Tab-separated table of C-alpha atoms and ligand atoms in Angstrom:
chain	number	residue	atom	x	y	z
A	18	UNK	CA	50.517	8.735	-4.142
A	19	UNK	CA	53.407	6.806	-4.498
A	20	UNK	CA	53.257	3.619	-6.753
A	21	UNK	CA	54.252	-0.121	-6.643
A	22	UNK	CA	56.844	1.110	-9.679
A	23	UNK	CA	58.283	3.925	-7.326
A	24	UNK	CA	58.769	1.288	-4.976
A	25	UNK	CA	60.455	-1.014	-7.305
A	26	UNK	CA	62.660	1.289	-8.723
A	27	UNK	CA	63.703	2.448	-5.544
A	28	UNK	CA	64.586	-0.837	-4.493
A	29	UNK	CA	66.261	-2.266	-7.491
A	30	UNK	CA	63.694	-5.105	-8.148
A	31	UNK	CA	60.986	-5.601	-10.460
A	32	UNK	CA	57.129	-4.043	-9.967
A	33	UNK	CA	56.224	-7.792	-9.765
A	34	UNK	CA	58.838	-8.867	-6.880
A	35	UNK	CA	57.426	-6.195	-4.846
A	36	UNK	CA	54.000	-7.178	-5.223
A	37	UNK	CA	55.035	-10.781	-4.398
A	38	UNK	CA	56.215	-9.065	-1.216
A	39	UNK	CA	53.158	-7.349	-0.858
A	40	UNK	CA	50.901	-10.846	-1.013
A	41	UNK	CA	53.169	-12.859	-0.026
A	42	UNK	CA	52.104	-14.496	-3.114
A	43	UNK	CA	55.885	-16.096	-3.926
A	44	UNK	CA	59.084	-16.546	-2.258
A	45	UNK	CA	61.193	-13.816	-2.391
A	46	UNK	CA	64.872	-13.967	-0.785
A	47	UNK	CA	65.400	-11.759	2.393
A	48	UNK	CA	67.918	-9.696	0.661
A	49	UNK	CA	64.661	-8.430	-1.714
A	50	UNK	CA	61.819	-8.293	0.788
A	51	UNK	CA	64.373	-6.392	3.184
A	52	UNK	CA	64.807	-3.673	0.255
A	53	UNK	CA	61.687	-3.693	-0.564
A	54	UNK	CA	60.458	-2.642	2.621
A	55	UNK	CA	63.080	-0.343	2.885
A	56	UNK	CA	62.249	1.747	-0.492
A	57	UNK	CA	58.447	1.320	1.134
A	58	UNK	CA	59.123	3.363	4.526
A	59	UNK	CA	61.574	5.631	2.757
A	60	UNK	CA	58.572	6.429	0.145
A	61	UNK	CA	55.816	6.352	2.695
A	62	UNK	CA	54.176	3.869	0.234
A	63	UNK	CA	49.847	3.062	0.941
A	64	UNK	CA	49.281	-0.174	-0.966
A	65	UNK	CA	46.283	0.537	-2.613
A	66	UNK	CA	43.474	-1.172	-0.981
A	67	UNK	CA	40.713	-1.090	-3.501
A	68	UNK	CA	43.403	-2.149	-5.995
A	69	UNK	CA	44.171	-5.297	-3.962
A	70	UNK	CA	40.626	-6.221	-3.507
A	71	UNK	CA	39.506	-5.783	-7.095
A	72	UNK	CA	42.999	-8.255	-7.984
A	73	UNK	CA	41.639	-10.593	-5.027
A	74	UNK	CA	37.994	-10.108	-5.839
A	75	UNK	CA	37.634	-9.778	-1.888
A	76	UNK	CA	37.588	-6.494	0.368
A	77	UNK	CA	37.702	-8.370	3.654
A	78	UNK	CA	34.845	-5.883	4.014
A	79	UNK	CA	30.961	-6.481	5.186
A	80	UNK	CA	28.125	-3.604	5.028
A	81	UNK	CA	26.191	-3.762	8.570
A	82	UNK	CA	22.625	-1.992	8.043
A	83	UNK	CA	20.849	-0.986	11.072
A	84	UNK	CA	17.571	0.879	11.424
A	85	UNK	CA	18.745	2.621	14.522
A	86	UNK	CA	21.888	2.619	15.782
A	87	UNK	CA	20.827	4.482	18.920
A	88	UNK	CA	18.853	1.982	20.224
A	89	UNK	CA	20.489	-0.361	22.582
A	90	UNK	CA	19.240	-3.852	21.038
A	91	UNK	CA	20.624	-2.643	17.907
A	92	UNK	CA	24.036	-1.421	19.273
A	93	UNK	CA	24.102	-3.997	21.023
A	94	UNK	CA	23.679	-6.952	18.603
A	95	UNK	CA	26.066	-4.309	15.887
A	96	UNK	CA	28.760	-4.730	18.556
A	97	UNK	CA	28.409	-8.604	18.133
A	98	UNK	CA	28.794	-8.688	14.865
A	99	UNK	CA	31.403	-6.100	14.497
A	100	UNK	CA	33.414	-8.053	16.963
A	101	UNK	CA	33.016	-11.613	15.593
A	102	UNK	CA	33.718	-9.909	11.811
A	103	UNK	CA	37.343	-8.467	13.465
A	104	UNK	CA	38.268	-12.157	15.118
A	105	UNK	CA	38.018	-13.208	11.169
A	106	UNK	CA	39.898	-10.409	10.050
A	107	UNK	CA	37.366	-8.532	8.484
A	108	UNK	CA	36.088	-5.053	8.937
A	109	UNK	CA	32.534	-3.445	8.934
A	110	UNK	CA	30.849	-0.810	7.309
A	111	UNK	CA	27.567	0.855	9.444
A	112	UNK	CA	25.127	2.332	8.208
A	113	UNK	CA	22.072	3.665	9.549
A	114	UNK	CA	18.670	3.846	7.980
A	115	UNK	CA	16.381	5.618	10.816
A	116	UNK	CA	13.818	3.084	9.264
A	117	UNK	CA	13.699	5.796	6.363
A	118	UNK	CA	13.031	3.495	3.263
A	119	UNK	CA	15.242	6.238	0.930
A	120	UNK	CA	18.319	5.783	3.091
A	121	UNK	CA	17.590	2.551	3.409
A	122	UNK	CA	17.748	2.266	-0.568
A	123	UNK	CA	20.770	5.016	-0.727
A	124	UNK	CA	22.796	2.498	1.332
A	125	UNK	CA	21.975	-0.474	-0.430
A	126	UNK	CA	23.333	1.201	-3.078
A	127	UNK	CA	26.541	2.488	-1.802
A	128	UNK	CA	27.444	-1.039	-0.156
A	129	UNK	CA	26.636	-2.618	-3.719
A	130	UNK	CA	29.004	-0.513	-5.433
A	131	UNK	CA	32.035	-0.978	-3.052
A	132	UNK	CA	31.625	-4.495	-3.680
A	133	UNK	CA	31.811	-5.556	-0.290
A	134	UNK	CA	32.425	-9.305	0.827
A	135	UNK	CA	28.797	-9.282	2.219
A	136	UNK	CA	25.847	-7.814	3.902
A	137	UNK	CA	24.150	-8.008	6.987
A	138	UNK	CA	20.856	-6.669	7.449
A	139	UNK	CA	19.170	-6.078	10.544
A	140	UNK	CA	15.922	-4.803	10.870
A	141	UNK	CA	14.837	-4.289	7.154
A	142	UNK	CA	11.460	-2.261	6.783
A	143	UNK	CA	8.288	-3.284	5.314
A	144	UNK	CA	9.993	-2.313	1.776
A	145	UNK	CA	11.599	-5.338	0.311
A	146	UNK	CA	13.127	-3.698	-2.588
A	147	UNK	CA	16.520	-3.022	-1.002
A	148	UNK	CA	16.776	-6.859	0.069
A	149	UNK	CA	15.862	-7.814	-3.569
A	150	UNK	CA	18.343	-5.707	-5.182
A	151	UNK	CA	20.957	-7.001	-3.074
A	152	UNK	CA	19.878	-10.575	-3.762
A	153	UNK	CA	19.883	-10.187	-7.571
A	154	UNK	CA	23.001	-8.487	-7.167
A	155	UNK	CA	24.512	-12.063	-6.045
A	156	UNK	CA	26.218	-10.231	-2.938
A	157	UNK	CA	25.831	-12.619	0.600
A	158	UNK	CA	23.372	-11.536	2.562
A	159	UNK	CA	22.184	-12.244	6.293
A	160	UNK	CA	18.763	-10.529	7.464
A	161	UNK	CA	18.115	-10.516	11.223
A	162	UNK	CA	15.392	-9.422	13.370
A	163	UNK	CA	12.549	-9.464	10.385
A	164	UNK	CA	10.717	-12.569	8.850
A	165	UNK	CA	11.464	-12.673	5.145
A	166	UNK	CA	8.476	-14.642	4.355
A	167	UNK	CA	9.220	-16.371	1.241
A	168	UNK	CA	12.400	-14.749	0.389
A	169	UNK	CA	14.671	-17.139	-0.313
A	170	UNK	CA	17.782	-15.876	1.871
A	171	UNK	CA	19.556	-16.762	5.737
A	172	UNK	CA	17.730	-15.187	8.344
A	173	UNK	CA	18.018	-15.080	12.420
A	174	UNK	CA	15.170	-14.081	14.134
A	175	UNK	CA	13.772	-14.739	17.972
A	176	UNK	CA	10.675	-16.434	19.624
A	177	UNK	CA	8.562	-13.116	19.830
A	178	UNK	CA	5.470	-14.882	19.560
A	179	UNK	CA	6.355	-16.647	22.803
A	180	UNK	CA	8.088	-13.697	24.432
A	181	UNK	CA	5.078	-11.923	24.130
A	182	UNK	CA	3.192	-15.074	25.703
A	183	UNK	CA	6.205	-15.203	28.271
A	184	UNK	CA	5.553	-11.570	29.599
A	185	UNK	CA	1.514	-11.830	30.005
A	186	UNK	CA	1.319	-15.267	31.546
A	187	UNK	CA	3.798	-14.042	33.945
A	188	UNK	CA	1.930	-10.533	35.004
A	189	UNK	CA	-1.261	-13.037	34.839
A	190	UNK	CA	0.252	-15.423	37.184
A	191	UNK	CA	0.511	-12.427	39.345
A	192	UNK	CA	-3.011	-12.264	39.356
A	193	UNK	CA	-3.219	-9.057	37.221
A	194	UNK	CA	-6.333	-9.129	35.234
A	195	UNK	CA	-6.564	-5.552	33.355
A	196	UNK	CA	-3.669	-5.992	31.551
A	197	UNK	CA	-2.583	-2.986	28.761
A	198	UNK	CA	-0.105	-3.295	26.082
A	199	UNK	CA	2.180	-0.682	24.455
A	200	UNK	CA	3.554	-2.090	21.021
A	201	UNK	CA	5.999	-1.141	18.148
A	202	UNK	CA	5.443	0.222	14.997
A	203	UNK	CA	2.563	-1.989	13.771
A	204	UNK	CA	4.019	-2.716	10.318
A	205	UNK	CA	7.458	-4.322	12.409
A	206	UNK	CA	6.549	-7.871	12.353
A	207	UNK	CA	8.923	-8.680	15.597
A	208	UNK	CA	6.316	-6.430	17.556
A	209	UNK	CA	3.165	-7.870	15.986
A	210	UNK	CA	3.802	-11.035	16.573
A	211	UNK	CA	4.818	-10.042	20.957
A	212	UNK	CA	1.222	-8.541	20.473
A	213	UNK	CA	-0.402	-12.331	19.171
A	214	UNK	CA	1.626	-13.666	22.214
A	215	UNK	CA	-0.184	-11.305	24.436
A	216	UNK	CA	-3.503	-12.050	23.096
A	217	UNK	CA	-2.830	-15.691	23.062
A	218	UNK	CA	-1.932	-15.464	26.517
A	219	UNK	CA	-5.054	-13.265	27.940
A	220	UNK	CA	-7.059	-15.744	25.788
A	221	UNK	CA	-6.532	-18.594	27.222
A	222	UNK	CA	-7.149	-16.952	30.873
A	223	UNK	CA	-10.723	-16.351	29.187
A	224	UNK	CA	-9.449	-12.515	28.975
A	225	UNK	CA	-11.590	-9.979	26.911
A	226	UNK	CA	-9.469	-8.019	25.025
A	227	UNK	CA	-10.503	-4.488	24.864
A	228	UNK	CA	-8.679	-2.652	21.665
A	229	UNK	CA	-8.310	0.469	24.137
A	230	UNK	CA	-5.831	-1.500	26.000
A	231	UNK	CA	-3.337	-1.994	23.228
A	232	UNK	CA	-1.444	1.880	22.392
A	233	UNK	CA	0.888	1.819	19.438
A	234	UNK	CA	4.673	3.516	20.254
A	235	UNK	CA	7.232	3.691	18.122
A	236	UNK	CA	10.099	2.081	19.954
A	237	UNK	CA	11.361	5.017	21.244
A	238	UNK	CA	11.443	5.771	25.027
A	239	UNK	CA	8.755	9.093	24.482
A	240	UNK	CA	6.545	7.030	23.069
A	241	UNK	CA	6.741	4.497	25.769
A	242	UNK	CA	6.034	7.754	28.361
A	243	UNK	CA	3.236	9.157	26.239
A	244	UNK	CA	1.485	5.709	25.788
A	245	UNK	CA	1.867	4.991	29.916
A	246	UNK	CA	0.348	7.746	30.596
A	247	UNK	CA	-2.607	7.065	27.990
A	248	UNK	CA	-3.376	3.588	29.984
A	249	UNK	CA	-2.877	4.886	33.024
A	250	UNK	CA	-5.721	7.905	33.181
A	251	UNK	CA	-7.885	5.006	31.500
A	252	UNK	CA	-10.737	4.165	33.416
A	253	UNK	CA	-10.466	1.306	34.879
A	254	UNK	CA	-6.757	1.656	35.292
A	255	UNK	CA	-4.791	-1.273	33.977
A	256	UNK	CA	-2.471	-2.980	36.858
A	257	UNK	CA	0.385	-3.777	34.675
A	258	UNK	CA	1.506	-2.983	31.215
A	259	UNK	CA	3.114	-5.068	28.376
A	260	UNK	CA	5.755	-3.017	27.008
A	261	UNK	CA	7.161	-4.621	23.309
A	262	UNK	CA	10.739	-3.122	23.574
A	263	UNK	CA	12.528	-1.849	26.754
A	264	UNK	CA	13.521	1.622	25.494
A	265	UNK	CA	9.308	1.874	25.884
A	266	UNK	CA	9.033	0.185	28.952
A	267	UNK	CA	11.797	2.992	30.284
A	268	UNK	CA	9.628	5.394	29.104
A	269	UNK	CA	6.924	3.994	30.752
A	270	UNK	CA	8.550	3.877	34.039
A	271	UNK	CA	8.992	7.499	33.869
A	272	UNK	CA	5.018	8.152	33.178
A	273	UNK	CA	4.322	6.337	36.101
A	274	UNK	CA	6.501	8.171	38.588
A	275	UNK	CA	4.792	11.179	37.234
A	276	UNK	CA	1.755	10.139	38.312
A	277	UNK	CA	2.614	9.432	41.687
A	278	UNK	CA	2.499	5.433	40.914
A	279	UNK	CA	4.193	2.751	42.601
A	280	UNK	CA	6.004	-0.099	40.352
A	281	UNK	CA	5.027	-2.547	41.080
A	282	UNK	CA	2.635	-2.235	43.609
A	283	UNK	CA	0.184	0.273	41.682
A	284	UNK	CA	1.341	-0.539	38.296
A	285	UNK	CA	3.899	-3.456	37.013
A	286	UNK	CA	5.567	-3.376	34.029
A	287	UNK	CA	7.526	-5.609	31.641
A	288	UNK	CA	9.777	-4.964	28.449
A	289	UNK	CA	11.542	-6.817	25.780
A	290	UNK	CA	14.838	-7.154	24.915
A	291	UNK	CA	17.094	-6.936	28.308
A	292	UNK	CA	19.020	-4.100	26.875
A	293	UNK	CA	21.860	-3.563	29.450
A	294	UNK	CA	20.223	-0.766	30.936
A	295	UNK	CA	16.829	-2.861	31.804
A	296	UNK	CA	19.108	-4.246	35.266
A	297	UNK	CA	20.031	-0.712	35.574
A	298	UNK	CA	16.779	1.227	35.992
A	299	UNK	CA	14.669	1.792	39.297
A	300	UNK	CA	13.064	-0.477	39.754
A	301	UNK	CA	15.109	-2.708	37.894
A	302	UNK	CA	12.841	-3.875	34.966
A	303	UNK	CA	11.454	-7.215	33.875
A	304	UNK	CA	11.815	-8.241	30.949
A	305	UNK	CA	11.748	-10.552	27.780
A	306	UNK	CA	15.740	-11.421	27.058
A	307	UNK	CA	16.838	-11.492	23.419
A	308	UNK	CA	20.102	-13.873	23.037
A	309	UNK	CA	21.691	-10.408	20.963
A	310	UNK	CA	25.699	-11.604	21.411
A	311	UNK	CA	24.403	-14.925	20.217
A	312	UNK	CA	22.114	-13.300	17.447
A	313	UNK	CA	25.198	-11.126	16.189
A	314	UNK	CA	27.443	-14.147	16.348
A	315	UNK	CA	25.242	-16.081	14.308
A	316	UNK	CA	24.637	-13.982	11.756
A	317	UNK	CA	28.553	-13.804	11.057
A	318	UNK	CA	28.737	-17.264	11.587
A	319	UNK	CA	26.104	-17.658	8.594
A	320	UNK	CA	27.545	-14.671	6.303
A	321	UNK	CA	30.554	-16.204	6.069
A	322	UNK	CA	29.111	-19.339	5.636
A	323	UNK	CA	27.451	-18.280	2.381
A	324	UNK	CA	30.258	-16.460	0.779
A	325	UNK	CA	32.343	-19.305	0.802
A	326	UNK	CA	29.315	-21.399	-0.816
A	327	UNK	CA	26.730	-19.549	-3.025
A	328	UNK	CA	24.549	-22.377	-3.650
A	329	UNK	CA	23.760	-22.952	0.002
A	330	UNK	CA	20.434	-23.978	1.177
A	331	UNK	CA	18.427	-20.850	3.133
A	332	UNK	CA	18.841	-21.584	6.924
A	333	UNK	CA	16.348	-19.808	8.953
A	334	UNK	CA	17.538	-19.755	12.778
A	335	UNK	CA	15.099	-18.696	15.567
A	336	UNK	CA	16.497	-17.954	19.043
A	337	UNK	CA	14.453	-18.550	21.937
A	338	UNK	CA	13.554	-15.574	24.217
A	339	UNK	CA	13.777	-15.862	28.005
A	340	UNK	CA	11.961	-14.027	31.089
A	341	UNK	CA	13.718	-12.123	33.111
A	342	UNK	CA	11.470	-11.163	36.173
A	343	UNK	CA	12.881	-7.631	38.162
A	344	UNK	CA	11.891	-5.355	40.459
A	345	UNK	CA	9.049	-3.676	37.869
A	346	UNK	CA	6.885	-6.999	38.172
A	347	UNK	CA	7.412	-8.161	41.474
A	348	UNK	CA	8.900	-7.635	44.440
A	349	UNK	CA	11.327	-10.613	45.890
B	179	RIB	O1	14.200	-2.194	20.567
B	179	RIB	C1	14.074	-2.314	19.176
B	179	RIB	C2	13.167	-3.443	18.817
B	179	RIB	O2	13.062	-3.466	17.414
B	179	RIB	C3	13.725	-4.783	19.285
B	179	RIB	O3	12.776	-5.453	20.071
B	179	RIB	C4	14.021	-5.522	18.008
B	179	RIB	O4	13.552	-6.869	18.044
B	179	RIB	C5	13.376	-4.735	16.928
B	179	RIB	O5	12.217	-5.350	16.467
């Protein structure tokens, strides 16, 4: 690999000029920069990135963790931040955990040591050793889509409490009374609290909630077909079906075709999310919209934030959710 001191020797200038061409950290005359450059392209000269960013103390770097990048609301809101990181000049790192708590910790740990500018996590698991260490480890950090409880840190998180309420006083409204619900991973607060929504919500219709109408899937579409077609050989049938994330609800869709069931008519059905595929499915499917460009933006917006100023104050930002009533609820 050629060296700053190739370069300089090359060019007839000092190791230090051509690193003040380099920066730009000093004026140099055209006559040097011009030779510089020269000896650079005739060298094929790499500056040395890690080099610069241990001198600057800055990679222009940030680690992106995501539980699963396959999911849409995940790639989705990574896109966001990814593209608000470039407009400030600044690249990203992604890494994928598959919720696995070890890779989870193994990329903690790999982000720490390339001293990166900052970290955004989205969707960290129940474990809260991997946001700890990155805490005590004094390295900006943004977590979205989980409530830290009383981790002191930035967070952006949405209304899924009232998205949850959203969804069932809407199918209510449509006068459905046997109402099921397929949720996330139980120990995901986002879904848990779209379930309290839902009970809130058949609750204050003066709803009984019976336990066999709530099925536990695992965000995944499969799980959304396997749990559909649990409620819907239940006797008595539900009429519609609160899905907690619209990979599910897809699934879902699918278990009723399978059965021979009409959406709505026999059975509606509402997500969460609005992934882009949710206007895209037949019927088009209703759902509970997460604000994910605005989600992604704000967490750069706050990462940066805190690595200009350590000492800030945690800022906790919650997004509102918003219905968006399809073809899988109701017909127009
Ligand atoms: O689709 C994935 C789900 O997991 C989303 O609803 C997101 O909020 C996360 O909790």
């Amino acid at each position: 690999m050629t060296t700053i001191r190739e370069v300089a020797k090359k060019a007839g200038v000092s190791p230090t000029s051509v690193s003040h061409v380099l920066n730009n950290t000093r004026f140099v005359s055209e006559d040097v920069r011009e030779r510089v450059n020269s000896a650079m392209r005739e060298l094929n000269y790499r500056p040395n990135a890690l080099a610069r960013s241990l001198r600057r103390g800055e990679t222009h770097t940030l680690g992106l963790i995501l539980p699963d990048s396959a999911n849409p609301f995940f790639a989705e809101v990574g896109h966001a931040i990814e593209s608000a990181a470039f407009l400030r000049g600044y690249s990203v790192i992604l890494c994928n955990t598959e919720n696995d708590e070890d890779k989870e910790h193994l990329y903690t740990e790999v982000l720490e040591n390339k001293q990166l500018d900052g970290i955004i996590f989205v969707g960290a698991g129940e474990n809260r050793e991997s946001i700890s260490a990155i805490i005590q480890n004094g390295i900006p950090l943004v977590v979205v889509d989980r409530d830290m409880g009383n981790l002191e840190l930035d967070t952006v998180t949405t209304e899924n409490h009232q998205g949850g309420f959203l969804a069932t006083q809407h199918l209510l409204s449509l006068g459905h009374q046997i109402i099921g619900c397929i949720t996330g991973p139980s120990n995901i607060t986002p879904s848990a609290e779209r379930v309290t929504g839902y009970r809130e919500a058949l609750r204050q219709a003066g709803i009984h909630i019976e336990d066999s109408l709530l099925v536990r899937g695992d965000f995944h579409a499969p799980s959304g077909y396997s749990a559909a077609l649990q409620l819907l050989q239940r006797t008595p049938r539900p009429t519609a079906i609160f899905v907690c994330n619209d990979m599910m609800a897809i699934g879902a869709l699918r278990a009723a075709a399978q059965l021979g069931l009409k959406v709505p008519e026999d059975i509606a059905i509402v997500g969460f999310d609005d992934i882009e595929l949710a206007s895209y499915t037949t019927p088009s499917l209703t759902t509970v919209a997460q604000p994910k460009q605005e989600i992604g933006q704000l967490a750069v917006k706050l990462i940066f934030e805190r690595m200009g100023d350590h000492s800030l104050p945690p800022r906790h930002n919650i997004l509102s959710t918003q219905l968006i009533i399809r073809e899988s609820s109701t017909r127009s």
